[in-house]
CSV table of C-alpha atoms in Angstrom, one decimal:
chain,number,residue,atom,x,y,z
A,206,MET,CA,-10.5,-9.4,20.5
A,207,ARG,CA,-13.5,-11.8,20.5
A,208,ARG,CA,-15.0,-9.9,23.4
A,209,VAL,CA,-14.3,-6.4,21.9
A,210,ILE,CA,-15.6,-6.8,18.4
A,211,PRO,CA,-19.2,-7.8,19.2
A,212,GLY,CA,-19.5,-4.8,21.4
A,213,LEU,CA,-18.2,-2.6,18.5
A,214,ILE,CA,-20.8,-4.0,16.1
A,215,ALA,CA,-23.5,-3.4,18.7
A,216,ALA,CA,-22.3,0.2,19.0
A,217,VAL,CA,-22.3,0.7,15.2
A,218,LEU,CA,-25.8,-0.7,14.9
A,219,ALA,CA,-27.1,1.4,17.8
A,220,LEU,CA,-25.7,4.5,16.2
A,221,THR,CA,-27.5,3.7,13.0
A,222,SER,CA,-30.8,2.5,14.4
A,223,GLY,CA,-33.7,4.8,13.4
A,224,LEU,CA,-31.8,5.9,10.3
A,225,ALA,CA,-32.8,3.0,8.1
A,226,ARG,CA,-34.4,5.1,5.4
A,227,ALA,CA,-32.9,4.4,1.9
A,228,ASP,CA,-32.1,8.1,1.5
A,229,THR,CA,-29.9,8.3,4.6
A,230,LEU,CA,-26.3,7.5,4.0
A,231,ARG,CA,-23.7,6.7,6.6
A,232,MET,CA,-20.1,7.8,6.4
A,233,GLU,CA,-17.1,7.2,8.6
A,234,CYS,CA,-16.1,10.4,10.4
A,235,PRO,CA,-12.7,10.9,12.2
A,236,PRO,CA,-13.3,11.4,15.9
A,237,SER,CA,-11.1,14.5,16.2
A,238,LYS,CA,-12.4,18.1,16.3
A,239,GLU,CA,-10.9,18.7,12.9
A,240,GLY,CA,-12.3,15.5,11.5
A,241,ARG,CA,-15.8,16.5,12.6
A,242,GLN,CA,-15.4,19.9,11.0
A,243,PHE,CA,-14.5,18.2,7.7
A,244,CYS,CA,-17.5,15.9,8.0
A,245,SER,CA,-19.8,18.9,8.6
A,246,PHE,CA,-18.4,20.5,5.4
A,247,ILE,CA,-19.1,17.3,3.4
A,248,LYS,CA,-22.6,16.9,4.9
A,249,GLN,CA,-23.6,20.4,3.9
A,250,GLN,CA,-22.5,19.8,0.3
A,251,PHE,CA,-24.0,16.3,0.0
A,252,GLU,CA,-27.4,17.3,1.4
A,253,ALA,CA,-27.6,20.4,-0.7
A,254,GLN,CA,-26.6,18.7,-3.9
A,255,THR,CA,-28.5,15.4,-3.6
A,256,GLY,CA,-31.4,16.0,-1.2
A,257,HIS,CA,-30.4,12.9,0.8
A,258,THR,CA,-29.3,12.9,4.4
A,259,LEU,CA,-25.8,12.1,5.7
A,260,ALA,CA,-25.2,10.6,9.1
A,261,PHE,CA,-21.8,9.8,10.6
A,262,ILE,CA,-20.4,6.9,12.6
A,263,SER,CA,-17.1,6.6,14.6
A,264,LEU,CA,-14.9,3.5,14.1
A,265,PRO,CA,-12.1,2.1,16.2
A,266,PRO,CA,-8.9,4.0,15.9
A,267,ALA,CA,-6.7,0.9,15.8
A,268,SER,CA,-6.4,-0.3,12.2
A,269,ASN,CA,-6.6,-4.0,13.1
A,270,GLU,CA,-9.8,-3.5,15.1
A,271,LYS,CA,-11.3,-1.5,12.3
A,272,LEU,CA,-10.6,-4.1,9.7
A,273,SER,CA,-12.0,-6.9,12.0
A,274,LEU,CA,-15.2,-4.9,12.4
A,275,PHE,CA,-15.6,-4.4,8.7
A,276,GLN,CA,-15.0,-8.1,8.0
A,277,GLN,CA,-17.7,-9.1,10.5
A,278,LEU,CA,-20.2,-6.5,9.3
A,279,PHE,CA,-19.6,-7.4,5.7
A,280,ALA,CA,-19.8,-11.1,6.4
A,281,ALA,CA,-23.3,-10.4,7.6
A,282,LYS,CA,-24.0,-8.3,4.5
A,283,ASP,CA,-25.2,-5.6,6.7
A,284,SER,CA,-26.6,-2.8,4.5
A,285,GLY,CA,-27.4,-0.5,7.3
A,286,ALA,CA,-24.1,-0.1,9.0
A,287,ILE,CA,-22.0,2.0,6.7
A,288,ASP,CA,-21.9,3.2,3.1
A,289,LEU,CA,-18.7,5.2,2.6
A,290,PHE,CA,-15.5,4.6,4.6
A,291,GLN,CA,-11.7,4.8,4.5
A,292,ALA,CA,-9.8,1.6,3.8
A,293,ASP,CA,-6.1,1.2,4.4
A,294,THR,CA,-3.8,0.8,1.4
A,295,VAL,CA,-3.4,-2.9,2.1
A,296,TRP,CA,-7.1,-3.7,2.6
A,297,ILE,CA,-8.4,-3.3,-0.9
A,298,GLY,CA,-7.5,-6.9,-1.9
A,299,VAL,CA,-8.6,-8.2,1.5
A,300,LEU,CA,-12.1,-6.6,1.2
A,301,ASP,CA,-12.4,-6.8,-2.6
A,302,LYS,CA,-15.7,-8.8,-2.8
A,303,HIS,CA,-17.3,-6.5,-0.2
A,304,LEU,CA,-16.5,-3.3,-2.1
A,305,LEU,CA,-18.8,-1.7,-4.7
A,306,ASP,CA,-17.4,-1.8,-8.2
A,307,LEU,CA,-16.6,1.8,-9.1
A,308,THR,CA,-15.0,1.2,-12.6
A,309,ASP,CA,-17.7,2.9,-14.7
A,310,SER,CA,-18.8,5.4,-12.1
A,311,VAL,CA,-15.4,7.0,-11.7
A,312,ALA,CA,-14.2,6.8,-15.3
A,313,ASP,CA,-14.4,10.6,-15.5
A,314,ILE,CA,-12.1,11.3,-12.5
A,315,ARG,CA,-9.7,8.3,-12.3
A,316,ASN,CA,-6.9,10.1,-14.2
A,317,ASP,CA,-7.0,13.0,-11.7
A,318,PHE,CA,-5.2,11.0,-9.0
A,319,PHE,CA,-1.6,9.9,-8.6
A,320,PRO,CA,-1.4,6.9,-11.0
A,321,THR,CA,0.3,4.4,-8.6
A,322,SER,CA,-2.1,5.3,-5.8
A,323,LEU,CA,-5.1,4.6,-8.0
A,324,GLN,CA,-3.4,1.4,-9.3
A,325,ASN,CA,-3.5,0.1,-5.8
A,326,ASP,CA,-7.3,0.3,-5.9
A,327,ILE,CA,-7.7,-1.8,-9.0
A,328,VAL,CA,-8.4,-5.5,-8.4
A,329,ASN,CA,-8.7,-7.9,-11.3
A,330,GLY,CA,-9.1,-4.8,-13.6
A,331,ARG,CA,-11.9,-3.3,-11.5
A,332,VAL,CA,-11.7,0.0,-9.6
A,333,LYS,CA,-12.7,-0.7,-6.0
A,334,ALA,CA,-11.7,2.6,-4.2
A,335,ILE,CA,-10.4,6.1,-4.8
A,336,PRO,CA,-7.4,7.5,-3.0
A,337,ALA,CA,-8.3,9.7,0.0
A,338,TYR,CA,-4.9,11.1,0.8
A,339,MET,CA,-1.3,10.4,0.1
A,340,ASP,CA,1.5,8.9,2.2
A,341,ALA,CA,4.9,7.5,1.0
A,342,GLY,CA,8.3,6.8,2.3
A,343,ALA,CA,10.8,9.7,1.9
A,344,LEU,CA,14.4,10.5,2.8
A,345,PHE,CA,14.8,13.3,5.4
A,346,TYR,CA,18.2,15.0,5.7
A,347,ARG,CA,19.9,17.8,7.6
A,348,LYS,CA,20.5,20.6,5.2
A,349,ASP,CA,22.8,22.4,7.6
A,350,LEU,CA,25.1,19.4,8.0
A,351,LEU,CA,25.3,18.7,4.3
A,352,GLU,CA,26.3,22.3,3.7
A,353,LYS,CA,28.8,22.2,6.5
A,354,TYR,CA,30.6,19.2,4.9
A,355,GLY,CA,30.2,20.5,1.3
A,356,GLU,CA,27.9,17.6,0.3
A,357,LYS,CA,24.8,17.4,-1.8
A,358,PRO,CA,21.7,15.2,-1.1
A,359,PRO,CA,22.4,11.6,-2.1
A,360,VAL,CA,21.1,10.3,-5.4
A,361,THR,CA,22.2,6.7,-4.9
A,362,TRP,CA,22.5,4.4,-2.0
A,363,THR,CA,26.3,4.5,-2.6
A,364,ASP,CA,26.2,8.2,-2.2
A,365,LEU,CA,24.2,7.9,1.0
A,366,THR,CA,26.6,5.4,2.5
A,367,ARG,CA,29.6,7.5,1.7
A,368,ILE,CA,28.1,10.8,3.0
A,369,ALA,CA,26.7,9.2,6.1
A,370,THR,CA,30.0,7.7,7.0
A,371,ARG,CA,31.9,10.9,6.5
A,372,VAL,CA,29.5,13.2,8.4
A,373,GLN,CA,29.1,10.7,11.2
A,374,GLN,CA,32.8,10.5,11.7
A,375,GLY,CA,33.2,14.3,11.5
A,376,GLU,CA,30.4,15.0,14.1
A,377,ARG,CA,31.7,12.4,16.5
A,378,GLU,CA,35.2,13.8,16.3
A,379,ALA,CA,33.6,17.2,17.1
A,380,GLY,CA,32.2,15.8,20.3
A,381,HIS,CA,28.8,14.5,19.2
A,382,LYS,CA,29.5,10.9,20.3
A,383,ASN,CA,26.0,9.5,19.8
A,384,PHE,CA,25.6,10.8,16.2
A,385,TRP,CA,24.6,8.4,13.5
A,386,GLY,CA,24.5,8.6,9.7
A,387,LEU,CA,21.0,7.0,9.1
A,388,VAL,CA,17.9,5.8,11.0
A,389,PHE,CA,15.0,3.7,9.6
A,390,GLN,CA,12.3,1.4,10.8
A,391,GLY,CA,14.1,-1.9,11.5
A,392,LYS,CA,11.8,-3.7,13.9
A,393,ALA,CA,10.2,-6.9,12.6
A,394,TYR,CA,6.8,-5.4,11.7
A,395,GLU,CA,4.9,-3.9,8.7
A,396,GLY,CA,7.2,-0.9,8.6
A,397,LEU,CA,10.2,-3.1,7.8
A,398,THR,CA,8.3,-4.6,4.9
A,399,CYS,CA,8.0,-1.0,3.6
A,400,ASN,CA,11.7,-0.4,3.9
A,401,ALA,CA,12.6,-3.7,2.4
A,402,LEU,CA,10.4,-3.0,-0.7
A,403,GLU,CA,12.2,0.3,-1.2
A,404,TRP,CA,15.7,-1.2,-0.9
A,405,VAL,CA,14.9,-4.1,-3.2
A,406,GLU,CA,12.9,-2.5,-5.9
A,407,SER,CA,15.1,0.6,-6.2
A,408,GLN,CA,18.0,-1.7,-7.0
A,409,LYS,CA,16.1,-3.6,-9.7
A,410,GLY,CA,15.4,-6.6,-7.5
A,411,GLY,CA,11.6,-6.6,-8.2
A,412,SER,CA,8.7,-6.1,-5.9
A,413,PHE,CA,8.7,-9.5,-4.1
A,414,ILE,CA,5.5,-10.3,-5.9
A,415,ASP,CA,4.7,-8.8,-9.3
A,416,ALA,CA,1.4,-7.3,-10.4
A,417,GLN,CA,0.3,-10.6,-11.9
A,418,GLY,CA,0.8,-12.4,-8.5
A,419,ASN,CA,4.1,-14.1,-9.5
A,420,ILE,CA,6.7,-14.5,-6.7
A,421,THR,CA,9.9,-12.9,-7.9
A,422,ILE,CA,12.1,-12.3,-4.8
A,423,ASN,CA,14.7,-15.0,-5.4
A,424,ASN,CA,17.2,-13.0,-7.5
A,425,SER,CA,20.7,-11.6,-7.0
A,426,ARG,CA,19.8,-7.9,-7.0
A,427,ALA,CA,17.3,-8.5,-4.2
A,428,ALA,CA,19.9,-10.3,-2.2
A,429,GLN,CA,22.4,-7.5,-2.7
A,430,ALA,CA,19.9,-4.9,-1.5
A,431,LEU,CA,19.3,-6.8,1.8
A,432,ASP,CA,23.1,-7.3,2.3
A,433,MET,CA,23.6,-3.5,1.7
A,434,ALA,CA,21.1,-2.6,4.5
A,435,ALA,CA,22.6,-5.2,6.8
A,436,ALA,CA,26.1,-3.7,6.3
A,437,TRP,CA,24.8,-0.3,7.6
A,438,VAL,CA,23.8,-1.7,11.0
A,439,GLY,CA,26.4,-0.9,13.6
A,440,LYS,CA,28.4,1.3,11.2
A,441,ILE,CA,26.1,4.2,10.1
A,442,VAL,CA,22.9,2.9,11.6
A,443,PRO,CA,22.5,2.3,15.3
A,444,PRO,CA,22.2,-1.3,16.4
A,445,GLY,CA,19.1,-0.3,18.3
A,446,SER,CA,17.4,0.5,15.0
A,447,LEU,CA,16.4,-3.2,14.9
A,448,GLY,CA,13.8,-2.2,17.5
A,449,TYR,CA,12.8,1.1,15.9
A,450,MET,CA,9.4,1.9,14.5
A,451,GLU,CA,8.4,5.3,13.1
A,452,GLU,CA,8.5,7.3,16.3
A,453,GLU,CA,11.8,5.9,17.6
A,454,SER,CA,13.4,6.8,14.3
A,455,ARG,CA,11.9,10.3,14.4
A,456,SER,CA,13.0,10.8,18.0
A,457,VAL,CA,16.6,10.2,17.1
A,458,PHE,CA,16.5,12.4,14.0
A,459,GLN,CA,14.5,15.2,15.6
A,460,ASN,CA,16.9,15.3,18.6
A,461,GLY,CA,19.7,16.1,16.2
A,462,ASP,CA,21.4,12.7,16.4
A,463,ALA,CA,21.2,11.5,12.8
A,464,LEU,CA,22.0,12.9,9.4
A,465,PHE,CA,19.5,10.9,7.3
A,466,MET,CA,16.1,9.4,8.2
A,467,ARG,CA,13.7,7.2,6.2
A,468,ASN,CA,10.1,8.0,7.4
A,469,TRP,CA,6.7,9.2,6.3
A,470,PRO,CA,5.6,12.8,5.6
A,471,TYR,CA,4.0,13.3,9.0
A,472,ALA,CA,7.6,13.6,10.4
A,473,TYR,CA,8.3,16.7,8.4
A,474,MET,CA,5.6,18.8,10.2
A,475,LEU,CA,6.8,17.6,13.6
A,476,ALA,CA,10.4,18.3,12.7
A,477,GLU,CA,9.4,21.9,11.8
A,478,ASP,CA,7.5,22.4,15.1
A,479,ARG,CA,8.6,25.3,17.3
A,480,SER,CA,9.8,22.8,19.9
A,481,SER,CA,12.0,20.9,17.4
A,482,ALA,CA,15.8,21.0,17.9
A,483,ILE,CA,16.2,20.9,14.1
A,484,ARG,CA,13.5,23.3,13.0
A,485,GLY,CA,14.5,25.0,9.7
A,486,LYS,CA,17.3,22.5,9.0
A,487,VAL,CA,15.4,19.7,7.4
A,488,GLY,CA,15.2,18.7,3.8
A,489,VAL,CA,13.1,16.0,2.2
A,490,MET,CA,13.6,14.1,-1.1
A,491,PRO,CA,12.8,10.8,-2.9
A,492,LEU,CA,14.7,7.8,-1.5
A,493,PRO,CA,18.0,6.9,-3.2
A,494,LYS,CA,18.4,4.2,-5.8
A,495,SER,CA,21.2,2.0,-7.3
A,496,GLU,CA,23.3,3.4,-10.1
A,497,ASP,CA,21.1,1.8,-12.7
A,498,GLY,CA,17.8,1.8,-10.8
A,499,THR,CA,15.0,4.2,-10.0
A,500,SER,CA,13.8,5.8,-6.7
A,501,VAL,CA,11.0,3.8,-5.1
A,502,SER,CA,8.9,4.9,-2.1
A,503,THR,CA,6.4,2.5,-0.5
A,504,MET,CA,2.9,3.9,-0.6
A,505,GLY,CA,0.9,4.4,2.5
A,506,GLY,CA,-2.3,6.4,2.9
A,507,TRP,CA,-6.0,5.6,3.0
A,508,HIS,CA,-8.7,5.2,0.3
A,509,TRP,CA,-12.4,5.9,0.0
A,510,ALA,CA,-14.5,2.8,-0.6
A,511,ILE,CA,-18.2,2.0,-0.7
A,512,SER,CA,-19.8,-1.0,0.8
A,513,ALA,CA,-21.1,-3.5,-1.8
A,514,TYR,CA,-24.2,-3.8,0.4
A,515,THR,CA,-25.2,-0.1,0.3
A,516,LYS,CA,-28.9,0.4,-0.2
A,517,ASN,CA,-28.3,3.4,-2.4
A,518,PRO,CA,-25.2,3.0,-4.6
A,519,LYS,CA,-26.1,6.0,-6.8
A,520,ALA,CA,-26.2,8.3,-3.8
A,521,ALA,CA,-23.1,6.7,-2.3
A,522,ILE,CA,-21.1,7.3,-5.5
A,523,ALA,CA,-22.3,11.0,-5.4
A,524,LEU,CA,-21.0,11.2,-1.9
A,525,LEU,CA,-17.7,9.6,-2.9
A,526,LYS,CA,-17.2,12.2,-5.7
A,527,ILE,CA,-18.0,15.0,-3.3
A,528,VAL,CA,-15.6,13.8,-0.6
A,529,SER,CA,-12.8,13.3,-3.1
A,530,SER,CA,-13.2,16.5,-5.1
A,531,ALA,CA,-10.5,19.1,-5.3
A,532,GLU,CA,-12.5,21.5,-3.0
A,533,SER,CA,-12.9,18.8,-0.4
A,534,GLN,CA,-9.3,17.8,-0.5
A,535,LYS,CA,-8.2,21.4,0.1
A,536,LYS,CA,-10.6,21.6,3.1
A,537,ALA,CA,-9.2,18.3,4.4
A,538,LEU,CA,-5.6,19.6,4.1
A,539,ALA,CA,-6.5,22.8,6.0
A,540,LEU,CA,-8.3,20.9,8.8
A,541,THR,CA,-6.6,17.6,9.1
A,542,GLY,CA,-3.3,17.9,7.2
A,543,TRP,CA,-4.2,15.1,4.8
A,544,ALA,CA,-1.9,15.4,1.8
A,545,PRO,CA,-4.1,15.5,-1.4
A,546,SER,CA,-4.3,12.6,-3.7
A,547,ARG,CA,-5.2,14.7,-6.7
A,548,THR,CA,-2.0,15.4,-8.7
A,549,ALA,CA,-3.0,18.8,-9.9
A,550,LEU,CA,-3.3,20.2,-6.4
A,551,TYR,CA,0.5,20.0,-6.0
A,552,ASP,CA,0.7,22.8,-8.5
A,553,ASP,CA,-2.1,24.8,-7.1
A,554,PRO,CA,-0.9,28.2,-5.7
A,555,GLU,CA,-3.6,28.2,-3.0
A,556,VAL,CA,-2.5,24.7,-1.7
A,557,LEU,CA,1.2,25.6,-1.9
A,558,ALA,CA,0.7,28.9,0.0
A,559,GLN,CA,-1.1,26.9,2.7
A,560,ALA,CA,1.3,24.0,2.8
A,561,PRO,CA,4.6,24.9,1.0
A,562,TYR,CA,6.2,21.7,2.1
A,563,LEU,CA,4.0,19.7,-0.3
A,564,ALA,CA,6.1,20.9,-3.2
A,565,ASP,CA,8.9,18.7,-1.8
A,566,PHE,CA,6.6,15.7,-1.6
A,567,LYS,CA,5.1,15.7,-5.2
A,568,GLU,CA,8.1,13.8,-6.6
A,569,VAL,CA,8.0,11.4,-3.6
A,570,PHE,CA,4.4,10.5,-4.3
A,571,ILE,CA,5.0,10.1,-8.0
A,572,HIS,CA,7.6,7.4,-7.1
A,573,ALA,CA,5.3,5.7,-4.6
A,574,LYS,CA,4.7,2.0,-5.2
A,575,PRO,CA,2.0,-0.1,-3.5
A,576,ARG,CA,2.9,-3.1,-1.4
A,577,PRO,CA,1.9,-6.5,-2.9
A,578,ALA,CA,-1.4,-6.4,-1.1
A,579,THR,CA,-4.0,-6.1,-3.9
A,580,GLN,CA,-2.7,-9.2,-5.7
A,581,THR,CA,-2.3,-11.4,-2.6
A,582,LYS,CA,-5.7,-10.5,-1.2
A,583,ARG,CA,-6.6,-12.0,2.2
A,584,GLN,CA,-3.1,-13.6,2.4
A,585,TYR,CA,-1.3,-10.3,2.5
A,586,ALA,CA,-0.8,-10.4,6.3
A,587,GLN,CA,1.1,-13.7,6.0
A,588,VAL,CA,3.1,-12.4,3.0
A,589,SER,CA,4.2,-9.3,4.9
A,590,LYS,CA,5.1,-11.2,8.0
A,591,ALA,CA,7.3,-13.5,5.8
A,592,ILE,CA,9.0,-10.5,4.2
A,593,TYR,CA,9.7,-8.6,7.4
A,594,ASN,CA,11.0,-11.6,9.3
A,595,ALA,CA,13.3,-12.6,6.4
A,596,THR,CA,14.6,-9.0,6.2
A,597,TYR,CA,15.0,-8.8,9.9
A,598,ASN,CA,17.1,-12.0,10.0
A,599,VAL,CA,19.5,-10.5,7.5
A,600,LEU,CA,19.8,-7.2,9.3
A,601,ARG,CA,20.5,-9.0,12.6
A,602,GLY,CA,23.2,-11.1,10.9
A,603,ASP,CA,21.4,-14.5,11.2
A,604,SER,CA,21.2,-14.9,7.5
A,605,ASP,CA,22.7,-13.4,4.3
A,606,GLY,CA,20.8,-11.9,1.4
A,607,ALA,CA,21.1,-14.9,-1.0
A,608,THR,CA,20.0,-17.4,1.6
A,609,ALA,CA,17.2,-15.1,2.8
A,610,VAL,CA,15.6,-14.5,-0.6
A,611,ALA,CA,15.8,-18.2,-1.6
A,612,GLU,CA,14.1,-19.2,1.6
A,613,LEU,CA,11.6,-16.3,1.3
A,614,GLN,CA,10.7,-17.5,-2.2
A,615,GLN,CA,9.9,-20.9,-0.9
A,616,ARG,CA,7.9,-19.5,2.0
A,617,LEU,CA,5.8,-17.3,-0.2
A,618,GLU,CA,5.2,-20.2,-2.6
A,619,ARG,CA,3.8,-22.2,0.3
A,620,ILE,CA,1.5,-19.3,1.3
A,621,LYS,CA,0.3,-18.9,-2.2
A,622,ALA,CA,-0.2,-22.7,-2.7
A,623,ARG,CA,-2.9,-23.0,-5.5
A,624,GLY,CA,-3.4,-19.3,-5.8
A,625,TRP,CA,-3.9,-16.0,-4.0
A,626,ARG,CA,-7.4,-15.9,-2.4
């Protein structure tokens, strides 16, 4: 990594050399054909409306490399590298001091976005980004199999466990020996943190760390949630799921070998592809909850942010508003498939005619909850690692829920020490 990043910085600076005029702004542009078409659309609007010039740069596709590049550019307070860029959901707290304060500038549009998504972008009461597009965990299910067994989509985790057990048994007795009731992302990585948050918070076990930064994981409801998930493994969930990430889960489900799947919205479009074995048979819904809880989906997605070191903050804010407008979000959906972050677009006939599946995701996005990244700031990576390792140990049977949450509480207290920073 130490050899790669300097080269990336040099490439960025080389791309922007000769464009140092204050009226030239630099925006991140996806490298795909569709991404370039979207950027061209934004360029035409921005230059026509403001009289400024818009230039584009490409950034590393790998999220960790991209974050490392930003951290080095911002540490140098480089005002010529980039003005507007996309930040991952969990970066806002990490990059907080390097992001332009948007609080007053976006007061007129902040209520246009999904509330929980915008809340992710608020650090210490200040708006530091605007949601670019939505992503959240959802429950996918086989509509044909639920109909075959006379079942309805599950509302609670108890429903899911019962239905998955019944259908799995029935399908295996019918000759489908490798059929499972449920698949999810069980590998010890960030995806398991997302699953764990959904299990715990949907059963009133809290969010590991609350909005004020208090560590809350050591409680009986959180312990029960982890024990519930562990009880699935080997019964309705394949043991191999402890090595699954998103694509491994999708492969099992899309091959027709599972009834339920927890995954992100991208899986829906692939499941409906012409080559899919389950095309036309897939439903999607918010994740289940406990009998007295509420459905919770972990929020993913990316957010538009402006470098605090921009030479022209007024023009950068104008660009931000153009790129996040309803018209631009419709164009991004058409070209790149980005799910809009503006709530009203999910009731827009033009949007629903273009992407009817989005009607199923509106409720999922409403229930989306951010990971405890904004409040834990630069320590989030340590926090997430502690969460997914503790959860993995319970799933693997090396610990029980009560022991795991007590030890995780202590581990997070040590990471926090004198405060999140």
